[in-house]
C-alpha positions as a printed NumPy array, in Angstrom:
array([[108.725, 144.22 ,  46.803],
       [105.746, 145.503,  48.747],
       [102.602, 143.43 ,  48.391],
       [ 98.936, 144.231,  48.986],
       [ 98.049, 143.954,  52.645],
       [101.502, 144.905,  53.888],
       [102.112, 147.64 ,  56.469],
       [103.04 , 150.05 ,  53.678],
       [ 99.672, 149.721,  51.944],
       [ 97.727, 149.867,  55.22 ],
       [ 99.781, 152.847,  56.334],
       [ 98.999, 154.806,  53.183],
       [ 95.358, 154.041,  52.45 ],
       [ 93.637, 152.988,  55.669],
       [ 94.047, 155.788,  58.192],
       [ 95.071, 159.399,  58.373],
       [ 98.191, 160.109,  60.388],
       [ 96.301, 161.274,  63.501],
       [ 94.327, 158.013,  63.585],
       [ 97.543, 156.065,  63.014],
       [ 99.178, 157.709,  66.027],
       [ 96.278, 157.075,  68.39 ],
       [ 95.407, 153.556,  67.238],
       [ 99.089, 152.592,  67.284],
       [ 99.312, 153.247,  71.024],
       [ 95.962, 151.648,  71.864],
       [ 93.884, 154.808,  72.24 ],
       [ 90.262, 154.347,  71.222],
       [ 88.851, 157.22 ,  69.145],
       [ 85.634, 158.627,  67.789],
       [ 85.232, 160.243,  64.39 ],
       [ 82.689, 162.881,  65.317],
       [ 83.663, 166.387,  66.409],
       [ 82.24 , 166.299,  69.926],
       [ 85.098, 164.73 ,  71.906],
       [ 86.797, 166.879,  74.566],
       [ 90.219, 166.109,  73.059],
       [ 90.651, 166.264,  69.283],
       [ 93.611, 165.128,  67.156],
       [ 94.39 , 166.961,  63.918],
       [ 97.51 , 166.678,  61.781],
       [ 98.482, 168.448,  58.574],
       [ 95.616, 170.027,  56.675],
       [ 93.271, 168.959,  59.467],
       [ 94.393, 172.154,  61.182],
       [ 92.524, 174.133,  58.521],
       [ 89.115, 172.662,  59.28 ],
       [ 89.108, 171.332,  62.831],
       [ 86.651, 173.159,  65.069],
       [ 88.16 , 175.837,  67.286],
       [ 85.202, 175.722,  69.668],
       [ 83.966, 173.194,  72.194],
       [ 87.187, 171.252,  72.856],
       [ 89.312, 171.085,  75.996],
       [ 92.486, 170.102,  74.195],
       [ 94.186, 169.391,  70.881],
       [ 96.806, 166.872,  69.729],
       [ 98.641, 168.472,  66.807],
       [101.627, 168.194,  64.525],
       [103.653, 171.207,  63.409],
       [101.572, 171.817,  60.284],
       [ 98.228, 171.736,  62.086],
       [ 99.636, 173.939,  64.857],
       [100.708, 176.501,  62.263],
       [ 97.221, 176.52 ,  60.721],
       [ 95.538, 176.94 ,  64.103],
       [ 97.918, 179.778,  64.991],
       [ 96.953, 181.48 ,  61.713],
       [ 93.307, 181.068,  62.736],
       [ 93.965, 183.017,  65.933],
       [ 94.668, 180.281,  68.473],
       [ 97.636, 180.485,  70.842],
       [ 99.393, 177.13 ,  70.419],
       [102.549, 178.161,  72.288],
       [105.098, 178.443,  69.462],
       [106.674, 181.065,  67.22 ],
       [109.286, 180.933,  64.448],
       [108.407, 177.468,  63.168],
       [111.099, 176.318,  60.719],
       [112.294, 173.044,  59.202],
       [115.247, 171.278,  60.765],
       [118.312, 171.179,  58.554],
       [118.938, 167.502,  59.273],
       [116.896, 164.503,  60.27 ],
       [117.183, 163.69 ,  64.014],
       [118.374, 160.254,  65.041],
       [117.058, 160.269,  68.617],
       [114.08 , 161.522,  70.575],
       [115.072, 162.315,  74.157],
       [112.197, 162.175,  76.641],
       [112.474, 164.417,  79.677],
       [110.553, 162.063,  81.985],
       [111.942, 159.492,  82.185],
       [115.398, 160.713,  81.196],
       [115.737, 158.324,  78.262],
       [116.303, 158.176,  74.503],
       [114.31 , 156.467,  71.762],
       [116.005, 155.653,  68.455],
       [114.099, 157.289,  65.597],
       [113.844, 154.614,  62.917],
       [110.872, 156.11 ,  61.096],
       [110.691, 155.945,  57.316],
       [109.823, 159.138,  55.44 ],
       [107.571, 159.618,  52.447],
       [109.382, 162.86 ,  51.616],
       [112.275, 164.827,  53.177],
       [111.922, 167.83 ,  55.468],
       [109.356, 166.415,  57.903],
       [111.11 , 167.56 ,  61.089],
       [110.677, 171.034,  62.584],
       [111.957, 173.288,  65.309],
       [110.411, 176.362,  66.92 ],
       [110.625, 178.752,  69.817],
       [108.211, 177.406,  72.417],
       [106.545, 179.452,  75.132],
       [108.31 , 179.651,  78.498],
       [104.994, 178.441,  79.948],
       [105.129, 175.238,  77.88 ],
       [106.202, 171.882,  79.315],
       [108.805, 170.119,  77.2  ],
       [107.995, 166.43 ,  76.725],
       [110.888, 165.53 ,  74.434],
       [113.698, 166.879,  72.259],
       [114.909, 165.808,  68.838],
       [118.622, 165.043,  68.85 ],
       [120.877, 165.186,  65.809],
       [124.498, 164.566,  66.738],
       [125.217, 166.939,  69.613],
       [122.356, 169.318,  68.772],
       [118.952, 169.123,  70.472],
       [115.783, 171.044,  69.613],
       [112.217, 170.861,  71.017],
       [110.417, 167.793,  69.714],
       [107.163, 167.611,  71.653],
       [105.585, 169.911,  74.212],
       [102.396, 170.596,  76.153],
       [100.991, 174.1  ,  76.47 ],
       [ 97.862, 175.653,  77.98 ],
       [ 96.656, 179.017,  76.68 ],
       [ 94.984, 181.872,  78.577],
       [ 91.543, 180.365,  77.843],
       [ 92.495, 177.047,  79.462],
       [ 92.763, 175.13 ,  76.18 ],
       [ 95.659, 172.669,  76.182],
       [ 97.837, 171.482,  73.297],
       [100.031, 168.42 ,  72.822],
       [102.229, 169.31 ,  69.851],
       [104.69 , 167.156,  67.905],
       [107.087, 169.336,  65.906],
       [106.911, 167.153,  62.815],
       [104.937, 166.816,  59.608],
       [103.259, 163.563,  60.535],
       [101.748, 162.938,  57.093],
       [105.279, 162.573,  55.726],
       [106.457, 160.032,  58.308],
       [105.459, 156.372,  58.178],
       [103.435, 155.105,  61.097],
       [105.398, 151.922,  61.836],
       [108.36 , 153.552,  63.607],
       [109.234, 154.856,  67.05 ],
       [107.885, 158.392,  66.573],
       [104.361, 156.98 ,  66.406],
       [104.787, 153.886,  68.545],
       [106.783, 153.96 ,  71.75 ],
       [105.902, 153.366,  75.384],
       [106.885, 156.942,  76.234],
       [104.644, 158.366,  73.517],
       [101.72 , 156.336,  74.831],
       [102.334, 157.319,  78.444],
       [102.631, 161.022,  77.6  ],
       [ 99.407, 160.981,  75.556],
       [ 97.449, 159.122,  78.244],
       [ 98.767, 161.509,  80.904],
       [ 97.829, 164.502,  78.741],
       [ 94.236, 163.293,  78.312],
       [ 93.899, 162.677,  82.055],
       [ 95.424, 166.069,  82.9  ],
       [ 92.912, 167.988,  80.788],
       [ 90.011, 166.153,  82.416],
       [ 89.308, 163.658,  79.653],
       [ 90.694, 160.311,  80.846],
       [ 90.148, 157.456,  78.433],
       [ 87.308, 155.085,  79.395],
       [ 89.73 , 152.17 ,  78.902],
       [ 93.37 , 151.75 ,  77.923],
       [ 96.097, 149.11 ,  77.825],
       [ 99.521, 150.301,  78.908],
       [102.653, 148.861,  77.308],
       [100.846, 146.416,  75.024],
       [102.272, 147.039,  71.543],
       [ 99.989, 145.897,  68.768],
       [ 96.793, 146.215,  70.796],
       [ 93.815, 147.923,  69.159],
       [ 90.884, 149.053,  71.309],
       [ 87.285, 149.868,  70.451],
       [ 85.137, 151.31 ,  73.257],
       [ 81.392, 151.847,  73.323],
       [ 79.131, 153.335,  75.976],
       [ 76.224, 151.098,  76.96 ],
       [ 73.485, 151.391,  79.566],
       [ 75.134, 151.603,  82.978],
       [ 78.581, 150.72 ,  81.644],
       [ 80.925, 150.263,  78.693],
       [ 81.883, 147.557,  76.211],
       [ 85.519, 147.228,  75.158],
       [ 86.914, 145.138,  72.285],
       [ 90.623, 144.362,  72.318],
       [ 92.441, 142.997,  69.267],
       [ 96.048, 141.852,  69.382],
       [ 97.321, 142.934,  65.959],
       [100.775, 141.437,  66.405],
       [102.691, 138.182,  66.003],
       [103.38 , 137.899,  69.764],
       [100.897, 137.046,  72.474],
       [ 99.984, 139.596,  75.142],
       [100.374, 137.94 ,  78.538],
       [ 97.417, 138.729,  80.849],
       [ 96.987, 142.374,  79.816],
       [ 95.547, 144.763,  82.398],
       [ 92.761, 147.034,  81.195],
       [ 93.004, 150.436,  82.891],
       [ 89.582, 151.997,  83.45 ],
       [ 88.474, 155.568,  84.09 ],
       [ 85.591, 154.422,  86.346],
       [ 84.921, 151.562,  88.728],
       [ 82.608, 148.704,  87.701],
       [ 81.   , 145.88 ,  89.68 ],
       [ 80.685, 143.14 ,  87.052],
       [ 82.554, 142.002,  83.959],
       [ 81.589, 139.576,  81.184],
       [ 83.948, 138.334,  78.487],
       [ 83.252, 137.43 ,  74.892],
       [ 86.14 , 135.482,  73.362],
       [ 87.092, 135.071,  69.706],
       [ 84.737, 132.091,  69.437],
       [ 81.771, 134.178,  70.535],
       [ 81.467, 132.503,  73.933],
       [ 80.087, 134.64 ,  76.77 ],
       [ 81.392, 134.046,  80.29 ],
       [ 81.295, 135.857,  83.599],
       [ 84.732, 137.208,  84.513],
       [ 86.28 , 138.317,  87.772],
       [ 85.224, 141.807,  88.838],
       [ 87.699, 144.649,  88.3  ],
       [ 90.186, 145.415,  91.054],
       [ 89.293, 149.056,  91.511],
       [ 89.956, 150.584,  88.097],
       [ 92.017, 147.666,  86.751],
       [ 90.741, 144.534,  85.025],
       [ 93.074, 141.654,  84.205],
       [ 92.176, 140.022,  80.889],
       [ 93.114, 136.522,  79.699],
       [ 96.28 , 136.117,  77.655],
       [ 95.663, 137.189,  74.075],
       [ 97.301, 134.959,  71.45 ],
       [ 98.866, 136.42 ,  68.332],
       [ 96.082, 138.086,  66.309],
       [ 93.67 , 137.183,  69.091],
       [ 90.55 , 138.999,  70.223],
       [ 88.511, 139.471,  73.371],
       [ 85.638, 141.77 ,  74.304],
       [ 84.504, 142.724,  77.781],
       [ 81.235, 144.193,  78.993],
       [ 81.554, 146.194,  82.217],
       [ 78.631, 147.385,  84.307],
       [ 78.378, 149.522,  87.442]])
């Protein structure tokens, strides 16, 4: 029996699916409409601004809505897959991820004809059949799209579709490629949740370990170089910390459900 506070309840009521994807791989977000890269899933494709953004992160439903609004998202003939895939095969590296994601309703997986100018990130595999699963495409105006050929609202956020190292790496690489690198990120730290804030002459980053395992000396990857770093631990203590090594800052080991914040200044 599911009880209040479980992943199921949090999954349903706390975040939309786009926020679940980004927060699940440690990508800090903003909820205004001014960011260079915007994520929109499902009905979000009806209302998301089509102006002022460098790039979009979309699911199949949002991509279909944006195409209907006149944007070239790089696909035609979007149709539902006849069967649920059991694997996602990533092109780089050449590796498979087992799809163990729960569904809220059937028919959440799609296929489409993607543009020959698109870059295939992954394929969905069902038995011996493989169809496009995720791709990146840049239109004639220079707007880029990272598209998952799924209905993300119908897939629970605690499985491998949302949370895998390869998903994180491909999203971080996409943001950097379109000229919008994240101010801070933690690679390969499952369960980490980041909040970033711009401050005078620097940034402040809060890192929460929302998992039952500790994170051993995580390395914070930074978009810029900073001269000084100060830590605030879960007890509220402020201490000077070693300066970043270029664009990398090694943090102390985070215990299960631990917290640390860092203030970085140029």
